[in-house]
Coordinates of C-alpha atoms in Angstrom, one line a residue:
Chain A
N1 CA -22.1 16.2 7.7
A2 CA -21.4 15.4 11.4
G3 CA -19.2 12.3 11.1
V4 CA -18.4 10.9 14.6
T5 CA -19.8 12.8 17.5
Q6 CA -18.7 12.3 21.1
T7 CA -20.3 13.7 24.2
P8 CA -19.4 15.1 26.7
K9 CA -16.2 16.9 25.6
F10 CA -15.0 17.3 29.3
R11 CA -15.9 15.5 32.5
I12 CA -14.6 15.3 36.0
L13 CA -15.5 12.2 38.0
K14 CA -14.9 11.3 41.6
I15 CA -13.4 7.9 42.4
G16 CA -16.0 5.2 42.3
Q17 CA -18.5 7.1 40.3
S18 CA -19.7 5.7 37.0
M19 CA -20.5 7.4 33.7
T20 CA -21.2 6.7 30.1
L21 CA -19.3 8.3 27.2
Q22 CA -21.5 8.6 24.2
C23 CA -20.5 8.1 20.6
T24 CA -22.6 8.2 17.5
Q25 CA -21.7 8.2 13.8
D26 CA -23.8 9.0 10.8
M27 CA -21.7 7.5 8.1
N28 CA -23.3 4.0 8.3
H29 CA -19.9 2.5 9.2
N30 CA -20.1 -1.0 10.5
Y31 CA -16.9 -0.9 12.6
M32 CA -16.5 1.2 15.6
Y33 CA -13.7 1.7 18.2
W34 CA -12.9 3.2 21.5
Y35 CA -9.3 4.4 22.1
R36 CA -7.7 6.1 25.0
Q37 CA -4.8 8.5 24.6
D38 CA -2.2 9.0 27.3
P39 CA 0.8 11.4 27.0
G40 CA 3.7 9.7 25.2
M41 CA 1.8 6.4 24.7
G42 CA -0.1 7.0 21.5
L43 CA -3.6 5.5 21.3
K44 CA -4.6 2.2 22.9
L45 CA -7.6 0.3 21.8
I46 CA -10.1 -0.3 24.6
Y47 CA -13.0 -2.1 22.8
Y48 CA -14.2 -2.4 19.3
S49 CA -17.3 -3.5 17.4
V50 CA -17.7 -5.1 13.9
G51 CA -21.4 -4.5 13.8
A52 CA -24.6 -4.1 15.9
G53 CA -24.7 -6.7 18.6
I54 CA -21.0 -7.7 18.3
T55 CA -18.3 -6.3 20.5
D56 CA -14.8 -7.5 21.5
K57 CA -12.0 -6.5 23.8
G58 CA -8.9 -4.5 22.6
E59 CA -5.6 -4.0 24.4
V60 CA -6.8 -2.3 27.5
P61 CA -10.5 -3.3 28.3
N62 CA -10.3 -3.6 32.1
G63 CA -12.6 -1.2 33.9
Y64 CA -14.7 -0.5 30.8
N65 CA -17.8 -1.9 29.1
V66 CA -19.5 -1.3 25.8
S67 CA -22.6 -2.2 23.9
R68 CA -23.7 -1.8 20.3
S69 CA -27.4 -2.0 19.9
T70 CA -27.5 0.0 16.7
T71 CA -25.1 0.7 13.8
E72 CA -24.9 4.4 14.8
D73 CA -24.2 4.3 18.6
F74 CA -21.3 2.8 20.6
P75 CA -21.3 4.0 24.2
L76 CA -18.5 3.3 26.5
R77 CA -19.3 2.7 30.2
L78 CA -17.0 3.2 33.1
E79 CA -18.5 1.5 36.2
L80 CA -16.1 2.4 39.1
A81 CA -13.9 5.3 38.0
A82 CA -10.3 5.1 39.1
P83 CA -7.5 7.7 38.7
S84 CA -5.8 5.4 36.2
Q85 CA -8.8 6.1 33.9
T86 CA -7.9 9.8 33.7
S87 CA -7.2 10.1 29.9
V88 CA -8.5 11.4 26.7
Y89 CA -11.0 9.1 25.0
F90 CA -11.6 8.8 21.3
C91 CA -14.3 7.1 19.4
A92 CA -13.7 6.2 15.8
S93 CA -15.5 4.4 13.0
S94 CA -14.6 2.7 9.7
Y95 CA -16.3 0.8 6.9
S96 CA -15.4 -2.6 5.8
G97 CA -15.0 -1.6 2.1
G98 CA -12.3 0.9 2.9
G99 CA -9.7 -0.9 4.9
P100 CA -9.1 0.1 8.5
E101 CA -9.1 3.8 7.7
A102 CA -10.6 5.3 10.8
F103 CA -12.5 8.5 11.3
F104 CA -12.3 10.0 14.7
G105 CA -14.5 12.1 17.0
Q106 CA -13.2 15.2 18.8
G107 CA -12.5 13.3 22.0
T108 CA -13.7 13.3 25.6
R109 CA -11.2 14.5 28.3
L110 CA -11.9 12.7 31.6
T111 CA -10.4 13.4 34.9
V112 CA -10.9 11.1 37.8
V113 CA -10.2 12.7 41.2
Chain B
A1 CA 2.2 -8.9 17.5
Q2 CA 2.5 -5.9 15.3
S3 CA 4.2 -2.8 16.6
V4 CA 4.8 0.8 15.5
T5 CA 7.8 2.9 16.4
Q6 CA 8.2 6.6 16.0
P7 CA 11.7 7.3 17.1
D8 CA 11.4 11.0 17.5
I9 CA 9.3 12.2 20.4
H10 CA 9.7 15.9 19.6
I11 CA 10.9 17.8 16.4
T12 CA 11.5 21.5 16.2
V13 CA 11.6 23.0 12.7
S14 CA 11.8 26.5 11.3
E15 CA 8.9 27.8 9.2
G16 CA 9.7 27.2 5.6
A17 CA 12.2 24.4 6.3
S18 CA 11.6 20.8 5.3
L19 CA 10.2 18.1 7.7
E20 CA 10.6 14.4 7.9
L21 CA 9.0 12.2 10.5
R22 CA 10.1 8.6 10.9
C23 CA 7.9 5.5 11.3
N24 CA 9.0 2.0 11.5
Y25 CA 6.7 -1.0 11.9
S26 CA 7.1 -4.6 12.8
Y27 CA 4.8 -7.0 11.0
G28 CA 5.1 -10.2 9.0
A29 CA 3.3 -8.9 5.9
T30 CA 2.8 -5.4 4.5
P31 CA 0.1 -3.8 6.5
Y32 CA -2.1 -0.9 5.7
L33 CA -0.2 2.3 6.7
F34 CA -1.5 5.6 7.8
W35 CA -0.4 9.0 9.1
Y36 CA -2.8 11.0 11.2
V37 CA -2.4 14.6 12.5
Q38 CA -3.8 15.9 15.9
S39 CA -4.0 19.6 16.5
P40 CA -4.2 20.7 20.1
G41 CA -7.6 19.8 21.7
Q42 CA -8.8 18.2 18.4
G43 CA -9.4 14.7 17.2
L44 CA -7.2 12.8 14.7
Q45 CA -7.3 13.7 11.0
L46 CA -6.1 11.4 8.3
L47 CA -3.2 12.9 6.3
L48 CA -2.6 10.0 4.0
K49 CA -2.7 6.2 3.6
Y50 CA -1.0 3.4 1.8
F51 CA -2.7 0.1 0.9
S52 CA -0.7 -1.0 -2.2
G53 CA 0.8 0.3 -5.4
D54 CA 2.9 3.3 -5.8
T55 CA 5.1 3.6 -2.8
L56 CA 5.1 7.4 -2.7
V57 CA 1.7 8.6 -1.6
Q58 CA 0.4 12.2 -1.6
G59 CA -1.8 13.4 1.2
I60 CA -3.5 16.6 2.3
K61 CA -1.9 19.8 3.4
G62 CA 1.2 19.2 1.2
F63 CA 2.3 16.1 3.0
E64 CA 3.7 12.9 1.3
A65 CA 5.0 9.6 2.6
E66 CA 7.2 6.9 1.2
F67 CA 6.8 3.2 1.9
K68 CA 10.0 1.2 2.0
R69 CA 9.4 -2.5 2.3
S70 CA 13.1 -3.3 2.8
Q71 CA 13.3 -0.9 5.8
S72 CA 9.8 -1.6 7.1
S73 CA 9.3 2.2 7.1
F74 CA 6.7 4.7 6.2
N75 CA 8.2 8.2 6.6
L76 CA 6.3 11.4 6.3
R77 CA 7.6 14.4 4.6
K78 CA 6.7 18.0 3.9
P79 CA 9.1 20.2 1.7
S80 CA 8.2 23.5 3.4
V81 CA 6.4 23.7 6.8
H82 CA 3.9 26.4 7.8
W83 CA 3.3 27.5 11.4
S84 CA -0.1 25.8 11.1
D85 CA 1.7 22.4 10.9
A86 CA 2.5 22.5 14.6
A87 CA 0.7 19.5 15.9
E88 CA 1.2 15.9 17.0
Y89 CA 1.6 13.3 14.3
F90 CA 0.8 9.6 14.6
C91 CA 1.8 6.8 12.4
A92 CA -0.6 3.8 12.5
V93 CA -0.7 0.3 10.9
G94 CA -3.4 -2.2 10.3
P95 CA -2.9 -5.7 9.0
P96 CA -4.9 -6.7 6.0
G97 CA -8.2 -8.4 7.0
D98 CA -8.1 -6.9 10.5
Y99 CA -9.8 -3.6 11.1
K100 CA -7.9 -2.6 14.2
L101 CA -5.2 0.0 14.1
S102 CA -2.1 0.0 16.1
F103 CA -0.6 3.5 16.8
G104 CA 2.9 4.8 17.4
A105 CA 3.5 7.0 20.4
G106 CA 3.4 10.1 18.3
T107 CA 5.8 12.9 17.3
T108 CA 5.2 16.5 18.4
V109 CA 6.2 19.1 15.9
T110 CA 7.0 22.6 17.0
V111 CA 7.4 25.3 14.3
R112 CA 9.5 28.3 15.1
A113 CA 9.2 31.6 13.2

């Protein structure tokens, strides 16, 4: 019963590098989300998806891209890493029949130096 | 736009004492309401939720929350805290029909022996 799985758990990037944060869920949820968490700021929504092939911007999408080719996977892409993207990233999912109750992954701690 | 306010950034409580965490929201209609807990280095775990009905809701780990429409509040309580309750707590709201959550900034709870 894996739930939402994120990889990697930790990563250090140099400025200008790119990377993909992986997220997969095995609950057959149609909704998926990416949040970033910064100290004292709570969680901010980066992107979300309501189903395969459909994505949309959240509050803080600049510098990120997403895709949703399958129900299970929702990778987050950072193209040109900047120090402002140092954060903890959480992937989450929910199903349309249960309201917006979100199930979260364990997070990815990213540091950009 | 909806907003969520957690007025207390940090609360220290003695083990065995009661705990109350405050949450206020700003939204035109009654949204879905949630409390999540985050232990150090972990993802977010759902403590409880309110969609409709009885305004006092019970959650896991002995927590409860009360929805007060007149005060736009959804405060979390626990009668007797345990050292394992030391964590960060987030209040979240989601408007009906919208599957995106907005989070408060969080309240860090420290439990002293």
